[in-house]
Amino acid sequence: MPRKNANSIEAVGNIVKKSTKATKQIVSENVKESDDLCAKPKHVLDLNQFKFEKKPPVKIEFENDSPGKEKGKGLWEPNNWKDFLINLRIMRSNNDAPVDTMGCHMSMDENAPPKVIRYQSLISLMLSSQTKDQVTFAAMERLRARGLTIDNVLKMSDEELGKLIYPVGFWKTKVQYIKKTTQTLKDQYDGDIPDTAEKLCKLTGVGPKMAHICMKVAWNKVTGIGVDTHVHRISNRIGWVKKPTATPEDTRKSLQTWLPFDLWSEVNHLMVGFGQTICLPVGPMCHECLNRDICPSSDKGRKSPNKKSPKVLKEVKAEKLDHVLPTSLKDFEETPTDPSKSNIDIKIKTENSVTENLASEIKDTKVDIELSKKSVAGQNVLKRKSPRIAKQNIKTKKEA
């Protein structure tokens, strides 16, 4: 064999050996990778990341914990209510209203046990419905002199209790309410009053206004605004309710939507005294009110709608007399030069003529009554004839 062919064969063999080694290395590496993948997979998807998780709630804009929230944002409140409140405190600083000295907080016996004091505060509020503070305070004094305790009230007869509380409004009905409520307190509350407004409202004759005020006076707890007729009227009059309300309970709910909680216990006492002295139900004295410039009802309703002032009546009479003047001028021959004097003279003459006519009519009616009485008694008396018939009779006599 030639030398060149042998070298070529050896070269080819070396190439084949190298290629086989390379393939073996590649195969071995692939096997190792497959084994590694089977043992510890590197790129397996984690399914937990697709698991549903409940997200935390999104805070709404008006929640208390909202960081960018402004207090009262979006809530209705009346205009100038803070200025009105300041002026109201100034006007009530004298404490010159009946509620200041004769309210329910002044009607209890301070030397009595706590249970008795709380019971007396409840009775005072029950009597105050549809009744002035002066009348309620006098009735409470008579009851305390007799002994205003649960046992004494249950021993009283209805007649005796009625005499003690008279003349409070609806006193007969309140006698029954007091008796039933007192018996309930003895049977269910061990001689004490309930300590919640809800339980107080379940008692006979006790409403929301009484319950909220009683909670403040008896238990020193603020559970709501006590709205009576004064607070109800003034709140609507000064625009402290978003819409006009028909009942005190609707007024209470409307006030509590915007009025700060720390003012709830103060607003009743302020408005009641204000309504008793200045903002009266009929004829409010707006000229004495410090809020007359910011009150929407200023100078409204100062006169009763069913009454007319004397000046208006005089003007109406004068207008009626002026309408009569053209016909009455025919009776006068001379017309005065001064028109003002002529009107005065004409009015005096017309008024005199009216009074003369009335006097003559009264005399005629008296004559008719006397004639009718005589005719009934059996006497033959001619009836009074009209002036027209009398004139006709006179003419016939003259002709004859």
Coordinates of N, CA and C in Angstrom, one line a residue, residues 80-165:
N80 N -74.8 80.5 58.5 CA -74.6 81.4 59.7 C -75.0 80.8 61.0
W81 N -75.0 79.4 61.1 CA -75.6 78.8 62.3 C -74.6 79.1 63.5
K82 N -73.3 79.2 63.3 CA -72.4 79.5 64.4 C -72.6 80.9 64.9
D83 N -72.8 81.8 64.0 CA -73.1 83.2 64.5 C -74.4 83.3 65.2
F84 N -75.4 82.5 64.7 CA -76.7 82.5 65.4 C -76.5 81.9 66.8
L85 N -75.7 80.9 66.9 CA -75.6 80.3 68.3 C -74.8 81.2 69.2
I86 N -73.9 81.9 68.7 CA -73.2 82.9 69.6 C -74.1 84.0 70.1
N87 N -74.9 84.5 69.2 CA -75.9 85.5 69.6 C -76.9 85.0 70.5
L88 N -77.3 83.7 70.3 CA -78.3 83.1 71.2 C -77.8 82.9 72.6
R89 N -76.5 82.6 72.7 CA -75.9 82.5 74.1 C -75.8 83.8 74.7
I90 N -75.6 84.9 74.0 CA -75.5 86.2 74.6 C -76.9 86.6 75.1
M91 N -77.9 86.4 74.3 CA -79.3 86.8 74.7 C -79.8 85.9 75.9
R92 N -79.3 84.7 76.1 CA -79.7 83.9 77.2 C -78.8 83.9 78.4
S93 N -77.8 84.8 78.3 CA -76.9 84.9 79.4 C -77.5 85.5 80.7
N94 N -78.6 86.2 80.6 CA -79.2 86.8 81.8 C -80.0 85.7 82.5
N95 N -80.4 84.6 81.9 CA -81.2 83.6 82.6 C -82.5 84.1 83.2
D96 N -83.2 84.9 82.3 CA -84.4 85.5 82.7 C -85.7 84.8 82.2
A97 N -85.5 83.6 81.7 CA -86.7 82.9 81.2 C -87.3 82.0 82.3
P98 N -88.6 81.7 82.2 CA -89.2 80.8 83.2 C -88.5 79.4 83.3
V99 N -87.9 78.9 82.2 CA -87.3 77.6 82.3 C -86.0 77.6 83.1
D100 N -85.4 78.8 83.3 CA -84.2 78.9 84.1 C -84.4 78.7 85.6
T101 N -85.6 79.1 86.1 CA -85.8 79.0 87.5 C -86.9 78.0 87.8
M102 N -87.7 77.6 86.8 CA -88.9 76.7 87.1 C -88.9 75.5 86.1
G103 N -87.8 75.2 85.5 CA -87.7 74.0 84.6 C -87.7 72.7 85.4
C104 N -87.7 71.6 84.7 CA -87.7 70.3 85.3 C -86.5 70.1 86.2
H105 N -85.3 70.7 85.8 CA -84.1 70.5 86.5 C -84.1 71.2 87.9
M106 N -85.1 72.1 88.1 CA -85.3 72.8 89.3 C -86.4 72.3 90.2
S107 N -87.1 71.3 89.7 CA -88.3 70.8 90.4 C -88.1 69.7 91.4
M108 N -86.9 69.1 91.5 CA -86.7 68.0 92.3 C -86.2 68.4 93.7
D109 N -86.4 67.5 94.7 CA -85.9 67.7 96.0 C -84.4 67.2 96.1
E110 N -83.5 68.2 96.2 CA -82.1 67.8 96.2 C -81.6 67.0 97.4
N111 N -82.4 67.0 98.5 CA -82.0 66.3 99.7 C -82.6 64.9 99.7
A112 N -83.3 64.5 98.7 CA -83.9 63.2 98.6 C -82.9 62.2 98.1
P113 N -83.2 60.9 98.3 CA -82.3 59.8 97.8 C -82.2 59.9 96.3
P114 N -81.2 59.3 95.7 CA -81.0 59.4 94.2 C -82.2 58.8 93.4
K115 N -82.7 57.7 93.9 CA -83.9 57.1 93.2 C -85.1 58.0 93.2
V116 N -85.3 58.7 94.4 CA -86.5 59.6 94.5 C -86.2 60.8 93.6
I117 N -85.0 61.3 93.5 CA -84.7 62.5 92.6 C -85.0 62.1 91.2
R118 N -84.6 61.0 90.8 CA -84.8 60.5 89.4 C -86.3 60.4 89.1
Y119 N -87.0 59.8 90.0 CA -88.4 59.6 89.9 C -89.1 61.0 89.8
Q120 N -88.7 62.0 90.6 CA -89.3 63.3 90.6 C -89.0 64.0 89.2
S121 N -87.8 63.8 88.7 CA -87.5 64.4 87.4 C -88.4 63.9 86.3
L122 N -88.7 62.6 86.3 CA -89.6 62.0 85.3 C -91.0 62.5 85.5
I123 N -91.5 62.6 86.7 CA -92.9 63.1 86.9 C -93.0 64.6 86.5
S124 N -91.9 65.3 86.7 CA -92.0 66.7 86.3 C -92.1 66.8 84.8
L125 N -91.3 66.0 84.1 CA -91.4 66.0 82.6 C -92.8 65.5 82.1
M126 N -93.4 64.6 82.8 CA -94.7 64.1 82.4 C -95.7 65.2 82.5
L127 N -95.6 66.0 83.6 CA -96.5 67.1 83.8 C -96.3 68.3 82.9
S128 N -95.1 68.4 82.4 CA -94.7 69.6 81.6 C -95.3 69.6 80.2
S129 N -95.8 68.5 79.7 CA -96.4 68.4 78.4 C -97.6 69.3 78.2
Q130 N -97.6 70.2 77.2 CA -98.7 71.1 77.0 C -99.0 72.0 78.2
T131 N -98.0 72.3 79.0 CA -98.2 73.1 80.2 C -97.0 74.1 80.3
K132 N -97.3 75.3 80.8 CA -96.2 76.2 81.1 C -95.4 75.8 82.3
D133 N -94.2 76.3 82.3 CA -93.3 76.0 83.4 C -93.8 76.4 84.7
Q134 N -94.4 77.6 84.8 CA -94.9 78.1 86.0 C -96.0 77.2 86.6
V135 N -96.9 76.7 85.8 CA -97.9 75.8 86.3 C -97.3 74.4 86.7
T136 N -96.4 73.9 85.9 CA -95.7 72.6 86.3 C -94.9 72.8 87.6
F137 N -94.2 73.9 87.8 CA -93.4 74.0 89.0 C -94.3 74.1 90.2
A138 N -95.5 74.8 90.1 CA -96.4 74.9 91.2 C -97.0 73.5 91.6
A139 N -97.3 72.7 90.6 CA -97.8 71.4 90.8 C -96.8 70.5 91.5
M140 N -95.5 70.6 91.1 CA -94.5 69.8 91.7 C -94.2 70.2 93.1
E141 N -94.4 71.5 93.4 CA -94.3 71.9 94.8 C -95.4 71.3 95.7
R142 N -96.6 71.2 95.2 CA -97.7 70.6 96.0 C -97.4 69.1 96.1
L143 N -96.9 68.5 95.1 CA -96.7 67.0 95.2 C -95.5 66.8 96.2
R144 N -94.5 67.6 96.1 CA -93.4 67.3 97.0 C -93.8 67.6 98.5
A145 N -94.7 68.6 98.7 CA -95.1 68.8 100.1 C -96.0 67.6 100.6
R146 N -96.7 67.0 99.7 CA -97.5 65.8 100.0 C -96.6 64.6 100.2
G147 N -95.4 64.6 99.5 CA -94.5 63.4 99.5 C -94.5 62.7 98.2
L148 N -93.6 63.2 97.3 CA -93.6 62.7 95.9 C -92.6 61.5 95.9
T149 N -93.1 60.3 96.3 CA -92.4 59.1 96.2 C -93.3 58.0 95.5
I150 N -92.7 56.9 95.1 CA -93.5 55.9 94.4 C -94.5 55.3 95.3
D151 N -94.2 55.1 96.6 CA -95.2 54.5 97.5 C -96.3 55.4 97.8
N152 N -96.0 56.7 98.0 CA -97.0 57.7 98.3 C -98.0 57.9 97.1
V153 N -97.4 58.0 95.9 CA -98.3 58.2 94.8 C -99.2 57.0 94.6
L154 N -98.7 55.8 94.8 CA -99.6 54.6 94.6 C -100.7 54.6 95.7
K155 N -100.4 55.2 96.9 CA -101.5 55.2 97.9 C -102.5 56.3 97.7
M156 N -102.2 57.3 96.9 CA -103.1 58.4 96.6 C -104.3 57.9 95.8
S157 N -105.4 58.5 96.0 CA -106.6 58.2 95.1 C -106.4 59.1 93.8
D158 N -107.2 58.7 92.8 CA -107.1 59.5 91.6 C -107.6 60.9 91.8
E159 N -108.6 61.1 92.7 CA -109.2 62.4 93.0 C -108.1 63.3 93.7
E160 N -107.4 62.7 94.7 CA -106.4 63.5 95.4 C -105.3 63.9 94.5
L161 N -104.8 62.9 93.7 CA -103.7 63.2 92.8 C -104.1 64.3 91.7
G162 N -105.4 64.2 91.3 CA -105.9 65.2 90.3 C -105.9 66.6 90.9
K163 N -106.3 66.7 92.2 CA -106.3 68.0 92.9 C -104.9 68.6 93.0
L164 N -104.0 67.7 93.2 CA -102.6 68.2 93.4 C -102.0 68.7 92.2
I165 N -102.2 68.1 91.0 CA -101.6 68.5 89.8 C -102.4 69.5 89.0

